[in-house]
Coordinates of C-alpha atoms in Angstrom, one line a residue:
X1 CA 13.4 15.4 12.0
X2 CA 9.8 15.0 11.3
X3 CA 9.3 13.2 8.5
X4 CA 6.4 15.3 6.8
X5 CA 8.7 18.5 7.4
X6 CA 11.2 16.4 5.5
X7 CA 8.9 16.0 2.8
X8 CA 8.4 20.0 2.8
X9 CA 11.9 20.7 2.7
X10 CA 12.1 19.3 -0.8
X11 CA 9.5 21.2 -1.7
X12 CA -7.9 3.9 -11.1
X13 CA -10.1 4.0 -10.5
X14 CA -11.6 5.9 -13.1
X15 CA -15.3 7.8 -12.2
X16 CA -17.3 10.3 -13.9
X17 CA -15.7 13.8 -12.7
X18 CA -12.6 12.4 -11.6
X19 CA -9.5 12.4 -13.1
X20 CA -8.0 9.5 -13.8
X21 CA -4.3 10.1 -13.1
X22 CA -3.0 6.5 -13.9
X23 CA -1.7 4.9 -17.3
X24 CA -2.3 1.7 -19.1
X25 CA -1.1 -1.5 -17.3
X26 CA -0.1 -2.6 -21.1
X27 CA 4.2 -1.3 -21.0
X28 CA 5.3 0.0 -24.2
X29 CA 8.3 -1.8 -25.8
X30 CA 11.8 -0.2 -25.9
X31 CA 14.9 -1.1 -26.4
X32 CA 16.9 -1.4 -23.4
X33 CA 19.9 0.3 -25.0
X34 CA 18.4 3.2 -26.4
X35 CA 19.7 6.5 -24.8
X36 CA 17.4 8.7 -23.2
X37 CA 18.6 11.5 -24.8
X38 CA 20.6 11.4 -28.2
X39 CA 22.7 14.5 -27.3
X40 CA 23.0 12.9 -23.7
X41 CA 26.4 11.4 -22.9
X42 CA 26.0 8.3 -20.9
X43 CA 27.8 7.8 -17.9
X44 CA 29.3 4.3 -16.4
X45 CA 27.5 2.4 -12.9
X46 CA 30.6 3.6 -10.8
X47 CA 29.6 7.1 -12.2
X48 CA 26.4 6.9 -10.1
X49 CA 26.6 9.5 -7.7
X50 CA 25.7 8.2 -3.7
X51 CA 27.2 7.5 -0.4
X52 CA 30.4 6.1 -1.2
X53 CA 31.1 2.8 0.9
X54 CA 34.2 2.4 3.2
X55 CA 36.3 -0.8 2.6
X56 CA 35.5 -4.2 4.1
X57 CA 32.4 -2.5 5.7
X58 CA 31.2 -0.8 3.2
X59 CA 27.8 1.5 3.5
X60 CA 27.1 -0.9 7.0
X61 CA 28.6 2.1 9.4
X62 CA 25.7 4.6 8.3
X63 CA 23.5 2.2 10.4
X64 CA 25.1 1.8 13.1
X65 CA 24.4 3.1 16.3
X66 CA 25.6 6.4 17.7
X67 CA 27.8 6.8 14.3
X68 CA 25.4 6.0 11.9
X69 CA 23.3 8.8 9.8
X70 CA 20.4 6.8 9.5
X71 CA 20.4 5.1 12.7
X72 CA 17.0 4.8 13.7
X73 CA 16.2 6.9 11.0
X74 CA 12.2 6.7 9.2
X75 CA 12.8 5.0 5.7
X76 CA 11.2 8.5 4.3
X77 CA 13.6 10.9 5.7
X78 CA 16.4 8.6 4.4
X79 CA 15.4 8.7 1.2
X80 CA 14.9 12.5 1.5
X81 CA 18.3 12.9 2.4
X82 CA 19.5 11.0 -0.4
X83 CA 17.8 13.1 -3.0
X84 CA 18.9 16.0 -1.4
X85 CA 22.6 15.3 -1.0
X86 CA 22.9 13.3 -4.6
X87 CA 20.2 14.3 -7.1
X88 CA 17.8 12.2 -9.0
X89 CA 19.6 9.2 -9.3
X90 CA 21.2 7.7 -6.4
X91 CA 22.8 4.6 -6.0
X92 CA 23.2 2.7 -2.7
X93 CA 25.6 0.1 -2.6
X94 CA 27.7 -2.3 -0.1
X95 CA 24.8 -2.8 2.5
X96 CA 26.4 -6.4 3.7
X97 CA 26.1 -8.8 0.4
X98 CA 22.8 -6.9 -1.0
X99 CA 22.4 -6.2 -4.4
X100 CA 23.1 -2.3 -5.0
X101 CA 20.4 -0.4 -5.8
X102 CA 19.4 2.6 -7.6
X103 CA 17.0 5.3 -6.5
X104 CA 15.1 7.8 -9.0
X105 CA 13.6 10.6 -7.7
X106 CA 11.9 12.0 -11.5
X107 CA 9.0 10.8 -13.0
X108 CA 10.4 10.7 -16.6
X109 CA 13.3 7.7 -15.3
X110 CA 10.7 5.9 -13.4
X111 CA 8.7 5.8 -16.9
X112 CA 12.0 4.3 -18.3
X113 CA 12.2 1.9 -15.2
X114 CA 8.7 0.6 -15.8
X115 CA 8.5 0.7 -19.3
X116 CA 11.5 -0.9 -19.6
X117 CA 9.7 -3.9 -18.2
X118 CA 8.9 -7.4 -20.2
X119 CA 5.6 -9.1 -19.7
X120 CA 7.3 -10.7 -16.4
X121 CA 8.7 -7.9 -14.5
X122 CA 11.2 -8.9 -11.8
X123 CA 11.1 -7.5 -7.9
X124 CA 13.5 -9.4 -6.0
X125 CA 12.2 -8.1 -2.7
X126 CA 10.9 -9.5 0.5
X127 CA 13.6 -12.3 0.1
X128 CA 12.9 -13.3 3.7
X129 CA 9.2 -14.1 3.2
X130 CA 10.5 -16.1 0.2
X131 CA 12.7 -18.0 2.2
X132 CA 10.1 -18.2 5.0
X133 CA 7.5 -20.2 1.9
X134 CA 10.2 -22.3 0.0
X135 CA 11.0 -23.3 3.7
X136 CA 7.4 -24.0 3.9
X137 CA 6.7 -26.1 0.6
X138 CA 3.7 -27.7 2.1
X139 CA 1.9 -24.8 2.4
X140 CA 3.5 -22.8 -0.5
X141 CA 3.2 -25.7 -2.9
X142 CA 3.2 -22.3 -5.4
X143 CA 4.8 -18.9 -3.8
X144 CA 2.0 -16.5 -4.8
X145 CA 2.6 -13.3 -6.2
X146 CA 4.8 -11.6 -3.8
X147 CA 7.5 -13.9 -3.8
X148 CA 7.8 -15.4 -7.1
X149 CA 9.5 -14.8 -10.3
X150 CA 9.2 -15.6 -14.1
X151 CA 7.4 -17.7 -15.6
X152 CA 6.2 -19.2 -12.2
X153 CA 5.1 -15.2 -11.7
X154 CA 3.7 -15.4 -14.5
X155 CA 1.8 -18.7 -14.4
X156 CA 0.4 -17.1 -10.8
X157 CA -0.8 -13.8 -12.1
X158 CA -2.3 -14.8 -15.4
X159 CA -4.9 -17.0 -13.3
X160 CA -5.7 -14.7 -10.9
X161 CA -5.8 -11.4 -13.0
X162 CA -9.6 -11.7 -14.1
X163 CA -11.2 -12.8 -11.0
X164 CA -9.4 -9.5 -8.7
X165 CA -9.1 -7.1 -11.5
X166 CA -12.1 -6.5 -13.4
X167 CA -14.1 -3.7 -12.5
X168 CA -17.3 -5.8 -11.4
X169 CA -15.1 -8.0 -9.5
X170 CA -16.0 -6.2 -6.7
X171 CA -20.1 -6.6 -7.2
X172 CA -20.7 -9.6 -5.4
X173 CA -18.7 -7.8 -2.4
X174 CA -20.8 -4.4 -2.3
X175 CA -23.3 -5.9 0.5
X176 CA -20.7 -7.4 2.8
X177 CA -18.8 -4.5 2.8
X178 CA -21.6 -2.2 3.4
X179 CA -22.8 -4.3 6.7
X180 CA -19.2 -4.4 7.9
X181 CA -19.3 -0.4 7.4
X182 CA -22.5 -0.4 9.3
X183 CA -21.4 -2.6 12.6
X184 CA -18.3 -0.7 12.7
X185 CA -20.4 2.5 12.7
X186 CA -22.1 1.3 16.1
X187 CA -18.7 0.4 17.3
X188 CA -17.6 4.0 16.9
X189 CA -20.4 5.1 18.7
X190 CA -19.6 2.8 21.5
X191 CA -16.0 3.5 21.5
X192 CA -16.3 7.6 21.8
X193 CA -16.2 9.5 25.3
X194 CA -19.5 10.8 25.8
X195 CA -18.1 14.2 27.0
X196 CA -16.0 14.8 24.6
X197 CA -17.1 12.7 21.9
X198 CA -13.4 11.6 21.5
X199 CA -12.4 8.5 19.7
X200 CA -10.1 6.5 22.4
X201 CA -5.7 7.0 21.7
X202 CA -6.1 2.4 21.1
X203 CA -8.8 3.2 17.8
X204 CA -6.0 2.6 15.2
X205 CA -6.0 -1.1 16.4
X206 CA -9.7 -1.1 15.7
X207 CA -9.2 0.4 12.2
X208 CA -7.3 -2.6 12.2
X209 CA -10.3 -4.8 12.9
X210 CA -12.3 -3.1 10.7
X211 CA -9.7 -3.8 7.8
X212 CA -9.4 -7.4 8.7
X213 CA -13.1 -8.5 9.0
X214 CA -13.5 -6.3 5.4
X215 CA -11.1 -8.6 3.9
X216 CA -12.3 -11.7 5.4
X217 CA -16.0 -10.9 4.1
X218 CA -14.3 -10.7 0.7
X219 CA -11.7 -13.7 1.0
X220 CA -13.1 -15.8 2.8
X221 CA -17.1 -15.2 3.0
X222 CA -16.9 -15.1 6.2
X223 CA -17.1 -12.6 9.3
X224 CA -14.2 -13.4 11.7
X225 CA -16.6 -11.4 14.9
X226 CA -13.1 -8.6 15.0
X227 CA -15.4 -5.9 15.8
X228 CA -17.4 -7.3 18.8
X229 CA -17.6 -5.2 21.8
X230 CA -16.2 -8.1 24.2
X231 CA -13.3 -9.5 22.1
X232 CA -11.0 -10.9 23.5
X233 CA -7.0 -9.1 23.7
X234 CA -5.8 -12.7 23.2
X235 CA -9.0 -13.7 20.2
X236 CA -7.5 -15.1 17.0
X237 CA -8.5 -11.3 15.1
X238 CA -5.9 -9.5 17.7
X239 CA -3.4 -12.9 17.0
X240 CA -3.8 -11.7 13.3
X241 CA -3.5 -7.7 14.0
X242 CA -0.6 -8.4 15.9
X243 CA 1.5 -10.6 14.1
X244 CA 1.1 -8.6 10.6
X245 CA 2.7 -5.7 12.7
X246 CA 5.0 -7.6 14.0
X247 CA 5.4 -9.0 10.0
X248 CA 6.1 -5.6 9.2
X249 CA 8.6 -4.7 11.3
X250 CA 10.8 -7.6 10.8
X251 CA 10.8 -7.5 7.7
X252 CA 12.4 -3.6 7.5
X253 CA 14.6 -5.6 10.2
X254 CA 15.5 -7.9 7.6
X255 CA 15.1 -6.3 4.4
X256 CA 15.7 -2.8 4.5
X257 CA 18.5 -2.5 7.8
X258 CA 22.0 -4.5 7.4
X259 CA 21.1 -8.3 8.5
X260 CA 23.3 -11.7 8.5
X261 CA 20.2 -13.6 8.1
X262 CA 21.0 -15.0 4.8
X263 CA 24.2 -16.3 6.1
X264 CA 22.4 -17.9 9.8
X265 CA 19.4 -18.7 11.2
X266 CA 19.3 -14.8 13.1
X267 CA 17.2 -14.1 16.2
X268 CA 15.2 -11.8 14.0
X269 CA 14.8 -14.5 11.6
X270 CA 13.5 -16.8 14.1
X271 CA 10.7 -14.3 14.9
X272 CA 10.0 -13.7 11.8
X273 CA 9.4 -17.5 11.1
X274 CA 7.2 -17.8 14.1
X275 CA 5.2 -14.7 13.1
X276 CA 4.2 -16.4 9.7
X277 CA 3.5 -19.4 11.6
X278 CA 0.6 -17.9 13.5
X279 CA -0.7 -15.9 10.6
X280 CA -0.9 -18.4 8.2
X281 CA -1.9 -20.9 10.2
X282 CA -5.2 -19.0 11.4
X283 CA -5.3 -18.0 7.8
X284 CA -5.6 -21.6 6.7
X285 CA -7.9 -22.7 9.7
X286 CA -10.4 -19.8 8.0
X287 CA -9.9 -21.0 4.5
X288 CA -10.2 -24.6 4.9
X289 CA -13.7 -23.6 7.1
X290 CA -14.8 -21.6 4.0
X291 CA -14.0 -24.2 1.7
X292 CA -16.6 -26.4 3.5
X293 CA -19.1 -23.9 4.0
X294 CA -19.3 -23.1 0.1
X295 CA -22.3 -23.9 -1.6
X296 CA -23.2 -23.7 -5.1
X297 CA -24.1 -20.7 -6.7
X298 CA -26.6 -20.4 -10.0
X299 CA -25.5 -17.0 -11.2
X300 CA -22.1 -17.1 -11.8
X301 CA -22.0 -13.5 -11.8
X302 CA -22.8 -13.1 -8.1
X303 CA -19.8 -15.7 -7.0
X304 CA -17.8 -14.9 -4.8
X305 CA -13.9 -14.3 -5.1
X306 CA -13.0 -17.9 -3.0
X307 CA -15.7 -19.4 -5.0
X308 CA -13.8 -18.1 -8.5
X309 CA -10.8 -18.6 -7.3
X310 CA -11.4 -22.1 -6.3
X311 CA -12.4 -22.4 -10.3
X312 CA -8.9 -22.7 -10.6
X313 CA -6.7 -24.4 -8.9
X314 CA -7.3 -25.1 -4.5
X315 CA -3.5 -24.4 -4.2
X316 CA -3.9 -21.0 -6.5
X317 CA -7.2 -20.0 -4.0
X318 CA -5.5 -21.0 -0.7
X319 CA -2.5 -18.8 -1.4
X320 CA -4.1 -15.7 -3.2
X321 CA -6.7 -16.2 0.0
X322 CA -3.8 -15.9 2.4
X323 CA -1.9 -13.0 1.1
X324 CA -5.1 -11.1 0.7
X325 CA -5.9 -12.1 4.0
X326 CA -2.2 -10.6 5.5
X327 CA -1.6 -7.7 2.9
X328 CA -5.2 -6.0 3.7
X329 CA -5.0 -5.6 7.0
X330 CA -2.2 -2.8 7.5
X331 CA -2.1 -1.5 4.1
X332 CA -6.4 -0.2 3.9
X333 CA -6.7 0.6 8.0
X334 CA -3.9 3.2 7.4
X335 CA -4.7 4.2 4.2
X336 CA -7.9 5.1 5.3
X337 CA -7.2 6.2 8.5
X338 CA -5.2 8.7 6.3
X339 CA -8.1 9.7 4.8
X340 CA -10.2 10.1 7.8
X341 CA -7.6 12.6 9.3
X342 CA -7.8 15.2 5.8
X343 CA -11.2 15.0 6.3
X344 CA -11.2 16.3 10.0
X345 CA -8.7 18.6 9.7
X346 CA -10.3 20.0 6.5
X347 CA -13.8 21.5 7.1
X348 CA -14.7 22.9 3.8
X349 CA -13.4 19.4 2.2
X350 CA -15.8 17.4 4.7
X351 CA -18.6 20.1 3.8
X352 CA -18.2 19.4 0.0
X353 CA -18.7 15.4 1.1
X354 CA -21.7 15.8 2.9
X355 CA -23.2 17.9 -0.1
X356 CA -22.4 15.1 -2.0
X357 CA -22.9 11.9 0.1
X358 CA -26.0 13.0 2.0
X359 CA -28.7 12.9 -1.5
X360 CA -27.3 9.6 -2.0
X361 CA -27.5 7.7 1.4
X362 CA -30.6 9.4 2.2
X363 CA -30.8 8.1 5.9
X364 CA -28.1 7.3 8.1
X365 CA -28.4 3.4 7.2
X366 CA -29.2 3.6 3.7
X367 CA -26.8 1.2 2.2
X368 CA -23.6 2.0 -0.3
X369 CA -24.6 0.1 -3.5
X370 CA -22.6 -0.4 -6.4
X371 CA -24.1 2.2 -8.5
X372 CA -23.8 4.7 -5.6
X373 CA -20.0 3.6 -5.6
X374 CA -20.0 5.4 -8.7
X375 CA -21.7 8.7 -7.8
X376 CA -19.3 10.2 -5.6
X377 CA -16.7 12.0 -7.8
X378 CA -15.5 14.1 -5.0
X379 CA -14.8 11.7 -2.6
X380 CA -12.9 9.4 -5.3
X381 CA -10.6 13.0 -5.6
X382 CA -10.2 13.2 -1.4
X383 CA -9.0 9.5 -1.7
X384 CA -6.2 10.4 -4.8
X385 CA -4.8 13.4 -2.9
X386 CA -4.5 11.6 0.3
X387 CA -2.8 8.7 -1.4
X388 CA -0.9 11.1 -2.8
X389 CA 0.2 13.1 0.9
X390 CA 1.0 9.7 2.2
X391 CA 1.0 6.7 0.2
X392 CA 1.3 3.3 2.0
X393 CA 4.8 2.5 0.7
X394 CA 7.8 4.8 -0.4
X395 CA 8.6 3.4 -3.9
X396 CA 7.8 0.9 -5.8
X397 CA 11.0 -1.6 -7.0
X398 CA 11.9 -3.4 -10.3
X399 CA 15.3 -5.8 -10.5
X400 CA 16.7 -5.3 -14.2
X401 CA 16.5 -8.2 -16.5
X402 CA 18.9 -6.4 -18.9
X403 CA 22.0 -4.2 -18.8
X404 CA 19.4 -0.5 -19.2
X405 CA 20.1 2.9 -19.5
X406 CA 18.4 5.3 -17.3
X407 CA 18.7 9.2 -16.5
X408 CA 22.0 8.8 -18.2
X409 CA 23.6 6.0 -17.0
X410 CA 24.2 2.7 -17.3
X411 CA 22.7 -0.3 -15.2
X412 CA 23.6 -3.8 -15.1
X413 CA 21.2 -6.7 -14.9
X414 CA 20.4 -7.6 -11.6
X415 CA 20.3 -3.9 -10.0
X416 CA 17.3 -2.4 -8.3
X417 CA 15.6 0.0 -9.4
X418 CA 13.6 2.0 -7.2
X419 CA 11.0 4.8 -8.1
X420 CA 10.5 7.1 -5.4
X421 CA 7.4 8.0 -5.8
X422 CA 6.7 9.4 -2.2
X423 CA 9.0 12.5 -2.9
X424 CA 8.3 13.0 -6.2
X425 CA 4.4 13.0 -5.4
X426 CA 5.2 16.1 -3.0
X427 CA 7.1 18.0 -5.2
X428 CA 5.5 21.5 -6.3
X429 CA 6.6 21.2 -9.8
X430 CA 4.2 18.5 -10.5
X431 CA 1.9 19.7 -7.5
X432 CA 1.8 23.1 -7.0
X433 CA 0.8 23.6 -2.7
X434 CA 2.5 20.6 -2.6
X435 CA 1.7 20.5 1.6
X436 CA -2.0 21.0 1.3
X437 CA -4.7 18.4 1.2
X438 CA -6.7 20.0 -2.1
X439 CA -8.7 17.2 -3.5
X440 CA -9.9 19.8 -6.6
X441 CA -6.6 19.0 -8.2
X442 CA -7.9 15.8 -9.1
X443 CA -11.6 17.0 -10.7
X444 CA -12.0 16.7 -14.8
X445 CA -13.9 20.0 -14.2
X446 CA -10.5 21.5 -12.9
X447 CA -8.3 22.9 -15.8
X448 CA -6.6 25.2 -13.7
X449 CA -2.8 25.9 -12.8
X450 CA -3.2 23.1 -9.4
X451 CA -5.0 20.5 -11.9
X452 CA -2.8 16.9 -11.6
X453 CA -3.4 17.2 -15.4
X454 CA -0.5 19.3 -15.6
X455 CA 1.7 16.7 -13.3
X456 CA 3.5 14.1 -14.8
X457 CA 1.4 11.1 -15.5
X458 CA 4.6 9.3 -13.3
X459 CA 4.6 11.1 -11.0
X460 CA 1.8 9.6 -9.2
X461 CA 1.9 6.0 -8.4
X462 CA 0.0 4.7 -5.6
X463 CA -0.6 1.3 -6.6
X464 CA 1.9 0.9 -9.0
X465 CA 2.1 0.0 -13.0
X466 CA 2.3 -2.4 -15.8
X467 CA 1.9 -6.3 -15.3
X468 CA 2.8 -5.9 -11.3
X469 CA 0.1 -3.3 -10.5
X470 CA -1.5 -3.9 -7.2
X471 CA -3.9 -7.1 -7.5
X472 CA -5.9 -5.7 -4.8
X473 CA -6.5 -2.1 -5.7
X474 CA -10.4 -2.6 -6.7
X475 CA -11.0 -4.1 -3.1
X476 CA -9.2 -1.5 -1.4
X477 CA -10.9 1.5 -3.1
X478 CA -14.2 -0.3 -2.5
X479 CA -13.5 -0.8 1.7
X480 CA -12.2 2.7 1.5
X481 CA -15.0 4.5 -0.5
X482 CA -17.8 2.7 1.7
X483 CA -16.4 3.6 4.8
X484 CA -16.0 7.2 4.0
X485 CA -19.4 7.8 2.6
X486 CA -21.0 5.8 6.2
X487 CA -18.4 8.0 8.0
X488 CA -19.6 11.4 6.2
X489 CA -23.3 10.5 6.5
X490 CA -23.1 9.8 10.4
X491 CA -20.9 11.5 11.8
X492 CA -19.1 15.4 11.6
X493 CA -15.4 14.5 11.9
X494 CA -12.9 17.2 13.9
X495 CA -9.5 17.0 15.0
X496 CA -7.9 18.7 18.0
X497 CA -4.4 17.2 18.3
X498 CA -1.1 18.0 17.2
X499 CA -0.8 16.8 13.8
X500 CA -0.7 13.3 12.7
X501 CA 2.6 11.8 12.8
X502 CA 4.2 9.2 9.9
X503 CA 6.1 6.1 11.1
X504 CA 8.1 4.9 7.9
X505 CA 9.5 1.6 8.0
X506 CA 8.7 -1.3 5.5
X507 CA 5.3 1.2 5.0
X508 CA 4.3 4.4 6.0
X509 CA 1.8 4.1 9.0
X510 CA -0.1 6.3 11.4
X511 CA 2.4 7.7 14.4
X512 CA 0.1 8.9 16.3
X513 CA -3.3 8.0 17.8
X514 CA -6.4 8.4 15.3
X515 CA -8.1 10.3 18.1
X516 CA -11.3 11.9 15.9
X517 CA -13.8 13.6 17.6
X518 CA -16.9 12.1 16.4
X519 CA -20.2 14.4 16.5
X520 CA -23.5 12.7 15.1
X521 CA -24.9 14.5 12.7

């Protein structure tokens, strides 16, 4: 089954005009044994209701081929399932030696989940990429942020906070991004059929590109040449492309399906050691070239993130550089790709962005400044709601440090906690027309009965919350926003294909070709 008729079957960036749907970072204490609910009678773990698991084998046989219920199943529609057949709390257990897991599919218990959280809030996930770095110590003399835990976390995050999360962080980065906009504007226009004005079915690889060199402008300083007419299939770009899907895919191999990796060095393992290899050793070919290209700067203001980064430790920057480098190439392409797709299929939406884009890059190649990033209200709503239709990862996950109380029942310490928000983001109650891309929901001016006002402030939560909120939100946004407005000002976006298709694995992708048709306006 389809997984956005799935989705139907269940029926901040903060900017003048816009509302600003998220919540402070800063988690509110509470007691981890206070009850939800004083009148509530709290139910045990085992209580929990979910698939049950068969002896010896456990929940293993719901995998399995030609038996299995989620065989080959997209991660989305499973979860959908789930919620359907067991509620809003689920648990998942006796998936070969994992940890069981607990899924909530209501805004109010993912509150709990993240404001149970202490100033070093534990994910134990992507245990295969930590094995891949402690096996790797002289690269990963420190394990970054998506790997590490406590006070090492901690240590990590603190450092890096400042330099990747204030809002004019991204000021020294307008320019670069506005030129990598531009030559991937002349690539489009090489790329179309000039009968039918057809992007070709391969253009999600060169959103791909286009994400990649963004982030290496930002990262590194530097333009890696991804989006040159003659590159070559087997250029060290593609290398990257390709091995962060590859990353990808082994890692829902390894992380999400039933794996004996942790017990033997697996064939899926194997490749998923040689993927890293090639990514982070181009990644540290580019850094190491940046490093000697730097020179110093007299505004401190105007520095750019390796530069600031560097200000702090070379192990911190080298790192911090490499995850950017391989977490911002999949994630932004598809999320804007997303975007891209509304837009075409939407008329009156891509009217309403031309109204608003076209007084403010008054010429085809007038540049996106950082003031101008800050005039489009509109657009900043079109990017919420389609974040909200199909956000780049299903839920966000939080291991308990305590023995907690959620919906009702007790959890241990050590259990994951998983809020859903990919279902509960398409649910009418919180978003009435739950289906349709309507970015007036997200408008200050709208008080009406579609405003996200009225949604639960949880029920949203693209980029996550408190202390592990995404540290690259700001530079997303900014590659996203600049694109758009260059896409809206050149070009009259349509769409004449089936509608776009999810693939849900370790994150939600594109499924089908990004085949706009791409009329200059």
């Amino acid at each position: 089954m389809h997984c956005r008729r799935a989705l139907k079957n269940l029926t901040q960036w903060s900017s003048t005009g816009v509302r600003n749907h998220s919540v402070l970072t800063k988690s509110k204490a509470i007691n981890p044994e206070e009850i939800d609910n004083k009148n509530q009678i709290v139910q045990s773990f085992d209580d929990i209701p979910g698939p049950k698991p068969l002896p010896l084998i456990g929940n293993i046989f719901r995998y399995l081929p030609y038996v299995g219920e989620f065989h080959n199943v997209p991660l989305i529609e499973q979860m959908v399932s789930l919620h359907k057949n067991y509620g809003d709390v689920v648990k998942l257990e006796g998936l070969l030696f994992r940890k069981p897991m607990v899924i909530l599919f209501k805004p109010e218990y993912c509150e709990r989940m993240y404001r149970l959280e202490t100033r070093q809030p534990k994910r134990e996930s992507m245990e295969a990429l930590n094995y891949y770095r402690r096996s790797n110590k002289h690269i990963f003399e420190k394990l970054g942020l998506a790997t590490s835990q406590g006070e090492e976390w901690y240590d990590f995050r603190s450092k890096v906070n400042q330099p990747m999360m204030q809002p004019r962080t991204i000021k020294p980065h307008v320019s670069q991004i506005d030129q990598v906009s531009n030559d991937f504007i002349k690539r489009i226009r090489q790329l179309r059929d000039p009968q039918t004005l057809e992007l070709p079915p391969t253009f999600n690889n060169e959103m791909n590109k286009w994400s990649l060199e963004s982030i290496c402008a930002i990262a590194l300083d530097h333009r890696m040449g991804s989006l040159e007419s003659n590159l070559d299939p087997q250029s060290e770009p593609q290398q990257m492309i390709n091995a962060v899907h590859d990353m990808f895919d082994l890692m829902f191999e390894l992380e999400v399906l039933p794996s004996l990796w942790k017990f033997y060095n697996t064939r899926k393992l194997k490749q998923f050691f040689q993927v890293l290899d090639v990514l982070y050793g181009i990644s540290a070919k580019y850094i190491n070239k940046a490093k000697d290209r730097l020179n110093e700067h007299t505004n401190e203001h105007d520095e750019s993130m390796l530069q600031r980064l560097l200000k702090i430790d070379e192990q911190t920057a080298k790192v911090m550089a490499m995850d950017m480098l391989v977490a911002g190439i999949d994630t932004t392409s598809n999320s804007t790709g997303w975007i891209l797709y509304f837009i075409s299929r939407y008329p009156e939406v891509q009217k309403k962005l031309q109204t608003e884009i076209d007084p403010i890059l008054t010429k085809k190649d007038s540049p996106v400044t950082y003031d101008s990033l800050n005039q489009v209200p509109y657009l900043k709503a079109c990017i919420k709601e389609s974040l909200r239709l199909s956000p780049i990862a299903f839920g966000n996950l939080r291991t308990m440090v305590n023995d907690v109380i959620i919906g009702g029942y007790k959890i241990p310490k050590d259990v994951h906690v998983i809020g859903a928000h990919s279902i509960i983001s398409r649910k009418p109650e919180h978003f009435p027309k739950e289906e349709e891309f309507i970015p007036e929901r997200w408008l200050r001016s709208n008080t009406g009965p579609l405003s996200s006002a009225n949604a639960h402030p949880f029920a949203y939560m693209p980029f996550g919350f408190g202390p592990r909120t995404c540290i690259g939100r700001r530079f997303a946004e900014l590659e996203m926003t600049t694109l758009v407005m260059k896409m809206i000002r050149n070009f009259q976006m349509d769409w004449n294909h089936e509608p776009m298709q999810i693939r849900s694995r370790f994150i939600n992708t594109l499924g089908s070709p990004l085949q706009l048709k791409v009329t200059d306006r």
